């Protein structure tokens, strides 16, 4: 009999990569808008805007304000309940709305209006234009972060069982290219009306128009995604009844140690990256004594390291892993770069040193995201993946909201009496960034230790066509592998574990006279301890197979149950592997 395999859109390489390009372009334009004013700090501190460094820091932090106060959690729930199509279009629309408000705030149309006069009448350290621009940036930030988690879930959906880490790396590379592009063109667009009449309006208007194009791109993607769901038999946006998102899943995430390690590593690392992009141009101007255009031309090479290395690192991660090691290396490079900016560059004001450090920082920025984001779908269930991403982004946004404000205050405190924005001393703020890197390194090492302590290595098929028999036979011949077992994943409930054991080990129970259950918990937040789980599963199996007695000392059959972050695994006793030591680590013998 011939078996007919139905191919879906996501099975076709051209279709899934086209879908990726459509959604990645939305993030490309979003990243351009995020940093459109980053190289223009010195310009906004002059007339007609007259912002201070502290006001610029408040404006930069405003992007994350609503996200910190709960919007991102709501966004994750919307994503899991409504799906990637609705949430993506909504997020792109919100970004456009916030961009238009910000554009109005920095334009001459706002200048001199009654609204500006009223905004200038309170909190006078923050000009009215800065307040309204911060409000628009805050609205944009809600859409941008919602778009970020939506794109991550969309990629996980379209590339499940395929080259997911490579796809996420490619998407991040395109987004980073947006930073390079805007740092290249923003100062030049600011001089659109002449070198003596520079304005932030042309670059902000240009990037606002690009956001509209990004919205249209995502709308095109929704048609492709609708067709994919029809082919796979999904409902309007996604899950069958047994896979439906539940609010209790959100609470469960907060109890996961792995979730908190990833989230805290994320907030510490990115708090030394994104705020640096906002202030980096002025830092280079002050240390090197160069123009904003020249400084932005140096800073723009920062995302190029990420652009070039993130996709191949994602491919490497798909093939051999080593994600925790990449996180450690990325954190070390981050620390070194900020120490150079804090201590060495002021003493050795060299453009070559600045450029080399910027490029190395870009390498760090490729290592950490390439390893961090693809790890989330591997340890979190698909039904609450959007909430997992949103909660991680929420924790990250707490840092990204507070750090630019803190940075601006530290900068002002370190430069009392300095009125020229070209003469700031950035040593103390840069030391703060290095401190964040040290804290991120601690969490990366902790994550590495957790991986090392897990003595069981799981090899899972990436596609339905994988030859598991050949993989099983090959694993038994690898030196260093003590034993090999074939396991079946299931939900982490006693009922699911019992049903899986009954089906998978039926033949083994038929030939056994006695059995016992041994349980391990890599997920220490599981509500039952190992003994309780063994007793519960063993009791159910004893009723299901009354001819087999329980013998905890010398059983014919041992049922192994392992509880991990995402699934429970059930298997019978392992068979011996090749043993010994892996090739190449045994050292040299002297005879």
PDB file of C-alpha atoms in Angstrom, residues 472 475-477 481-484 574-579:
ATOM      1  CA  UNK A 472      19.269   4.365  18.258  1.00  0.00           C
ATOM      2  CA  UNK A 475      23.989   6.082  19.820  1.00  0.00           C
ATOM      3  CA  UNK A 476      24.907   2.666  21.246  1.00  0.00           C
ATOM      4  CA  UNK A 477      28.239   2.798  19.414  1.00  0.00           C
ATOM      5  CA  UNK A 481      27.546   6.775  26.238  1.00  0.00           C
ATOM      6  CA  UNK A 482      26.942   4.363  29.110  1.00  0.00           C
ATOM      7  CA  UNK A 483      23.412   3.323  28.190  1.00  0.00           C
ATOM      8  CA  UNK A 484      20.629   4.093  25.718  1.00  0.00           C
ATOM      9  CA  UNK A 574      18.207   1.133  29.167  1.00  0.00           C
ATOM     10  CA  UNK A 575      20.485  -1.132  27.150  1.00  0.00           C
ATOM     11  CA  UNK A 576      24.287  -0.833  27.453  1.00  0.00           C
ATOM     12  CA  UNK A 577      26.146   1.655  25.262  1.00  0.00           C
ATOM     13  CA  UNK A 578      29.792   1.650  24.224  1.00  0.00           C
ATOM     14  CA  UNK A 579      30.876   3.184  27.547  1.00  0.00           C
TER      15      UNK A 579
END
